[in-house]
Tab-separated table of C-alpha atoms in Angstrom:
chain	number	residue	atom	x	y	z
Z	1	MET	CA	6.624	-26.451	57.101
Z	2	GLU	CA	2.695	-26.117	56.130
Z	3	GLN	CA	2.030	-26.125	52.209
Z	4	PRO	CA	-0.712	-26.710	49.990
Z	5	THR	CA	-1.469	-29.916	49.691
Z	6	PHE	CA	-2.394	-30.758	45.720
Z	7	LYS	CA	-5.386	-32.733	44.429
Z	8	PHE	CA	-5.448	-33.303	40.978
Z	9	ILE	CA	-5.071	-31.273	37.432
Z	10	GLU	CA	-8.263	-30.687	35.414
Z	11	LEU	CA	-6.724	-30.113	31.242
Z	12	LEU	CA	-8.737	-27.284	29.880
Z	13	SER	CA	-6.505	-26.887	26.541
Z	14	ASN	CA	-4.711	-28.995	24.569
Z	15	GLY	CA	-2.760	-27.005	21.776
Z	16	TRP	CA	0.738	-27.099	21.988
Z	17	LEU	CA	1.021	-25.190	24.772
Z	18	LYS	CA	-1.645	-27.021	27.281
Z	19	LYS	CA	-3.215	-24.663	29.571
Z	20	TYR	CA	-4.551	-26.823	32.854
Z	21	LEU	CA	-6.129	-26.187	36.426
Z	22	MET	CA	-4.511	-27.676	39.395
Z	23	HIS	CA	-6.492	-28.215	42.646
Z	24	TYR	CA	-4.898	-28.073	45.956
Z	25	GLU	CA	-6.212	-28.169	49.321
Z	26	LEU	CA	-4.892	-25.341	51.748
Z	27	PRO	CA	-4.042	-25.966	55.390
Z	28	ASN	CA	-7.334	-24.485	56.294
Z	29	GLY	CA	-8.640	-26.561	54.500
Z	30	THR	CA	-10.309	-24.575	51.409
Z	31	GLU	CA	-9.413	-25.164	48.096
Z	32	LYS	CA	-7.140	-23.352	45.882
Z	33	VAL	CA	-7.910	-24.011	41.862
Z	34	TYR	CA	-4.153	-22.719	40.203
Z	35	ASP	CA	-3.891	-21.574	36.446
Z	36	ALA	CA	-0.837	-23.347	34.940
Z	37	ILE	CA	0.460	-24.240	31.511
Z	38	SER	CA	2.578	-27.070	30.271
Z	39	ARG	CA	4.040	-28.547	26.849
Z	40	LYS	CA	3.524	-32.019	28.895
Z	41	GLY	CA	0.789	-34.047	28.265
Z	42	PRO	CA	-1.394	-34.812	31.406
Z	43	GLU	CA	0.136	-38.075	32.281
Z	44	GLY	CA	3.458	-36.206	31.655
Z	45	TYR	CA	2.507	-33.431	33.593
Z	46	MET	CA	1.171	-35.568	36.648
Z	47	ARG	CA	4.552	-37.241	36.497
Z	48	GLU	CA	6.952	-34.367	37.206
Z	49	LEU	CA	4.194	-32.490	39.935
Z	50	THR	CA	4.607	-35.891	41.395
Z	51	ARG	CA	8.192	-37.079	41.350
Z	52	GLY	CA	9.044	-36.310	44.809
Z	53	ASP	CA	12.855	-36.413	45.151
Z	54	ASN	CA	13.611	-37.809	42.448
Z	55	PRO	CA	15.688	-35.040	39.622
Z	56	PRO	CA	13.159	-32.947	37.135
Z	57	HIS	CA	12.302	-33.832	33.785
Z	58	VAL	CA	15.211	-31.229	31.588
Z	59	ASP	CA	12.961	-30.372	29.067
Z	60	ALA	CA	15.169	-27.398	27.731
Z	61	VAL	CA	19.016	-25.635	27.575
Z	62	SER	CA	19.918	-21.966	27.552
Z	63	ILE	CA	23.154	-21.529	26.490
Z	64	ILE	CA	26.040	-18.839	28.295
Z	65	ALA	CA	28.800	-19.479	25.643
Z	66	THR	CA	32.038	-16.958	24.953
Z	67	THR	CA	34.016	-17.039	22.049
Z	68	ASP	CA	38.271	-16.909	21.881
Z	69	ASN	CA	37.645	-13.296	21.444
Z	70	GLU	CA	36.185	-12.586	24.724
Z	71	GLU	CA	32.769	-12.202	23.113
Z	72	ILE	CA	29.545	-13.234	24.510
Z	73	LEU	CA	27.688	-15.054	22.350
Z	74	LEU	CA	23.739	-13.418	22.066
Z	75	ILE	CA	21.754	-13.513	19.546
Z	76	LYS	CA	18.653	-11.038	19.074
Z	77	GLU	CA	15.238	-12.849	18.238
Z	78	PHE	CA	12.066	-11.632	17.153
Z	79	ARG	CA	9.270	-13.322	19.147
Z	80	TYR	CA	5.782	-14.009	18.503
Z	81	PRO	CA	4.198	-13.353	21.590
Z	82	LEU	CA	5.742	-9.646	22.273
Z	83	ASN	CA	5.008	-8.872	18.414
Z	84	ALA	CA	9.290	-7.388	19.082
Z	85	TRP	CA	12.842	-8.391	18.884
Z	86	CYS	CA	14.665	-9.660	21.685
Z	87	VAL	CA	17.671	-10.304	22.873
Z	88	ALA	CA	18.758	-13.488	24.741
Z	89	PHE	CA	20.938	-16.240	24.688
Z	90	PRO	CA	21.220	-19.399	22.153
Z	91	ALA	CA	18.180	-21.738	23.517
Z	92	GLY	CA	16.039	-24.042	22.567
Z	93	LEU	CA	13.990	-28.015	22.948
Z	94	LEU	CA	15.519	-30.799	23.881
Z	95	ASP	CA	13.935	-33.651	21.497
Z	96	GLY	CA	12.702	-36.002	23.273
Z	97	GLU	CA	15.107	-37.369	25.576
Z	98	GLU	CA	17.995	-35.684	23.487
Z	99	ALA	CA	21.143	-35.689	25.637
Z	100	ILE	CA	21.979	-31.858	27.037
Z	101	GLU	CA	25.075	-32.046	25.180
Z	102	THR	CA	23.492	-33.321	22.124
Z	103	ALA	CA	20.935	-30.652	22.659
Z	104	VAL	CA	23.296	-27.648	22.726
Z	105	ASP	CA	25.046	-28.393	19.530
Z	106	ARG	CA	22.742	-28.993	17.851
Z	107	GLU	CA	20.899	-25.196	19.603
Z	108	LEU	CA	23.793	-23.408	18.716
Z	109	ARG	CA	24.418	-24.556	14.650
Z	110	GLU	CA	20.790	-24.153	14.057
Z	111	GLU	CA	20.281	-20.718	15.834
Z	112	THR	CA	24.117	-19.204	15.617
Z	113	GLY	CA	26.413	-21.204	13.302
Z	114	TYR	CA	28.903	-21.603	16.185
Z	115	ALA	CA	29.197	-25.087	18.084
Z	116	VAL	CA	31.499	-25.720	21.258
Z	117	LYS	CA	35.003	-26.305	20.956
Z	118	ARG	CA	36.873	-28.960	22.025
Z	119	HIS	CA	39.920	-30.552	24.103
Z	120	PRO	CA	42.717	-32.610	22.596
Z	121	ASP	CA	41.134	-35.644	24.274
Z	122	GLY	CA	37.524	-34.917	22.491
Z	123	ARG	CA	36.010	-33.383	25.507
Z	124	PRO	CA	33.624	-30.291	24.890
Z	125	MET	CA	34.394	-27.618	26.568
Z	126	MET	CA	31.415	-27.402	28.895
Z	127	ARG	CA	29.704	-27.353	31.772
Z	128	VAL	CA	26.366	-28.117	32.664
Z	129	LEU	CA	25.010	-26.303	36.260
Z	130	PRO	CA	24.660	-28.976	38.584
Z	131	GLN	CA	21.120	-27.025	39.531
Z	132	PRO	CA	18.695	-27.239	37.324
Z	133	SER	CA	16.133	-23.800	36.897
Z	134	TYR	CA	12.732	-22.636	35.868
Z	135	SER	CA	11.778	-20.398	33.109
Z	136	SER	CA	8.782	-19.185	34.750
Z	137	ASN	CA	7.678	-20.792	37.799
Z	138	GLY	CA	4.719	-18.787	38.119
Z	139	MET	CA	3.313	-20.449	35.155
Z	140	THR	CA	4.822	-23.249	34.023
Z	141	GLU	CA	7.139	-26.304	35.210
Z	142	GLU	CA	9.276	-26.381	32.446
Z	143	CYS	CA	12.830	-27.049	33.608
Z	144	LEU	CA	16.208	-25.478	32.068
Z	145	ALA	CA	19.437	-27.576	31.975
Z	146	ILE	CA	21.803	-24.049	32.185
Z	147	VAL	CA	25.288	-24.467	30.535
Z	148	ARG	CA	28.571	-22.261	29.957
Z	149	ALA	CA	30.028	-23.075	27.095
Z	150	GLN	CA	33.230	-22.346	24.615
Z	151	VAL	CA	32.713	-22.130	21.087
Z	152	GLU	CA	33.436	-21.661	18.132
Z	153	LYS	CA	32.232	-20.068	14.293
Z	154	VAL	CA	31.799	-23.391	12.261
Z	155	CYS	CA	28.956	-23.139	10.415
Z	156	GLU	CA	25.938	-20.334	9.111
Z	157	PRO	CA	22.521	-20.768	10.796
Z	158	GLN	CA	20.323	-22.448	9.663
Z	159	PRO	CA	16.459	-21.653	12.007
Z	160	GLU	CA	13.928	-22.411	10.349
Z	161	PRO	CA	11.709	-20.587	8.360
Z	162	SER	CA	9.227	-19.678	11.066
Z	163	GLU	CA	12.343	-18.260	13.000
Z	164	PHE	CA	14.382	-14.902	12.839
Z	165	ILE	CA	17.470	-14.537	14.487
Z	166	GLU	CA	20.107	-12.327	14.285
Z	167	VAL	CA	23.374	-13.304	15.719
Z	168	PHE	CA	24.993	-10.916	18.091
Z	169	PRO	CA	28.417	-11.600	19.299
Z	170	LEU	CA	29.097	-8.988	22.298
Z	171	PRO	CA	32.528	-8.535	23.287
Z	172	VAL	CA	32.994	-8.230	27.178
Z	173	LYS	CA	34.630	-4.319	26.816
Z	174	ASP	CA	31.381	-3.355	25.567
Z	175	ILE	CA	28.464	-5.161	27.763
Z	176	PRO	CA	28.438	-1.900	30.429
Z	177	ARG	CA	28.290	0.467	27.073
Z	178	PHE	CA	25.868	-2.474	25.600
Z	179	LEU	CA	23.366	-2.114	29.042
Z	180	GLU	CA	22.958	1.872	29.211
Z	181	GLU	CA	22.278	1.895	25.692
Z	182	ASN	CA	19.869	-1.195	24.279
Z	183	THR	CA	16.281	-0.321	24.015
Z	184	LEU	CA	15.185	-3.896	22.624
Z	185	PRO	CA	13.330	-6.248	24.983
Z	186	ILE	CA	16.029	-8.887	27.350
Z	187	GLY	CA	15.384	-12.390	28.617
Z	188	SER	CA	15.998	-11.669	32.067
Z	189	ARG	CA	18.945	-14.582	32.329
Z	190	ALA	CA	20.615	-12.493	29.514
Z	191	GLN	CA	19.984	-9.447	31.599
Z	192	LEU	CA	21.228	-10.298	34.721
Z	193	VAL	CA	24.209	-12.638	33.198
Z	194	LEU	CA	25.654	-9.884	31.712
Z	195	GLU	CA	25.022	-7.325	34.295
Z	196	SER	CA	26.936	-9.129	36.904
Z	197	TYR	CA	30.085	-9.200	33.373
Z	198	GLY	CA	29.208	-5.392	33.784
Z	199	ASP	CA	29.974	-5.141	37.691
Z	200	ARG	CA	32.930	-7.029	37.244
Z	201	ILE	CA	34.787	-4.916	34.360
Z	202	GLY	CA	33.402	-1.287	36.227
Z	203	PRO	CA	36.552	0.922	36.049
Z	204	GLY	CA	39.592	-0.508	37.412
Z	205	SER	CA	38.149	-4.434	37.410
Z	206	GLU	CA	39.269	-5.241	34.150
Z	207	LYS	CA	42.222	-7.431	35.975
Z	208	ASN	CA	39.190	-9.454	37.918
Z	209	LEU	CA	37.664	-10.571	34.359
């Protein structure tokens, strides 16, 4: 299967989000220049672009959390790029080489006041999906670990001063109504997962939960 040949990257802007020009050669010999953004510096970005068969570097976690009260844990967060509140799952960046389990616990506590429940033997009641996903693969290489977790309320949320977040536990039985009535922007992951729940709890299908 033919594909473009990667040549090099060119750093254009060196802020918290860095803008790059990616240089490729197409199979017909012509050059293709593509705009991309990354949080990584040139060295880290090149490592990711040329990693071959090595696993991707996980940059962030997105948490599909449920409670013992048959709720799915959502947040409403003010998102600066949208200048609007957005419905989403709790999520956040890993701190350096932080373990996924540690990042999940930290982000849940900070954003929601919830934490991952544990089995009697101490194991966390969570599962990291085996396939990492990408937040917007037409623009950035940001890689997410999607985590399913059973959670419980343990404290009050402690968001950063610039973060504006409302915790929003949504009863599973109310998901179809929410999807019909919601007018706020919604993250694509939250929308897809909620729609899948909604499909399962249509008329006569409650027994499939």
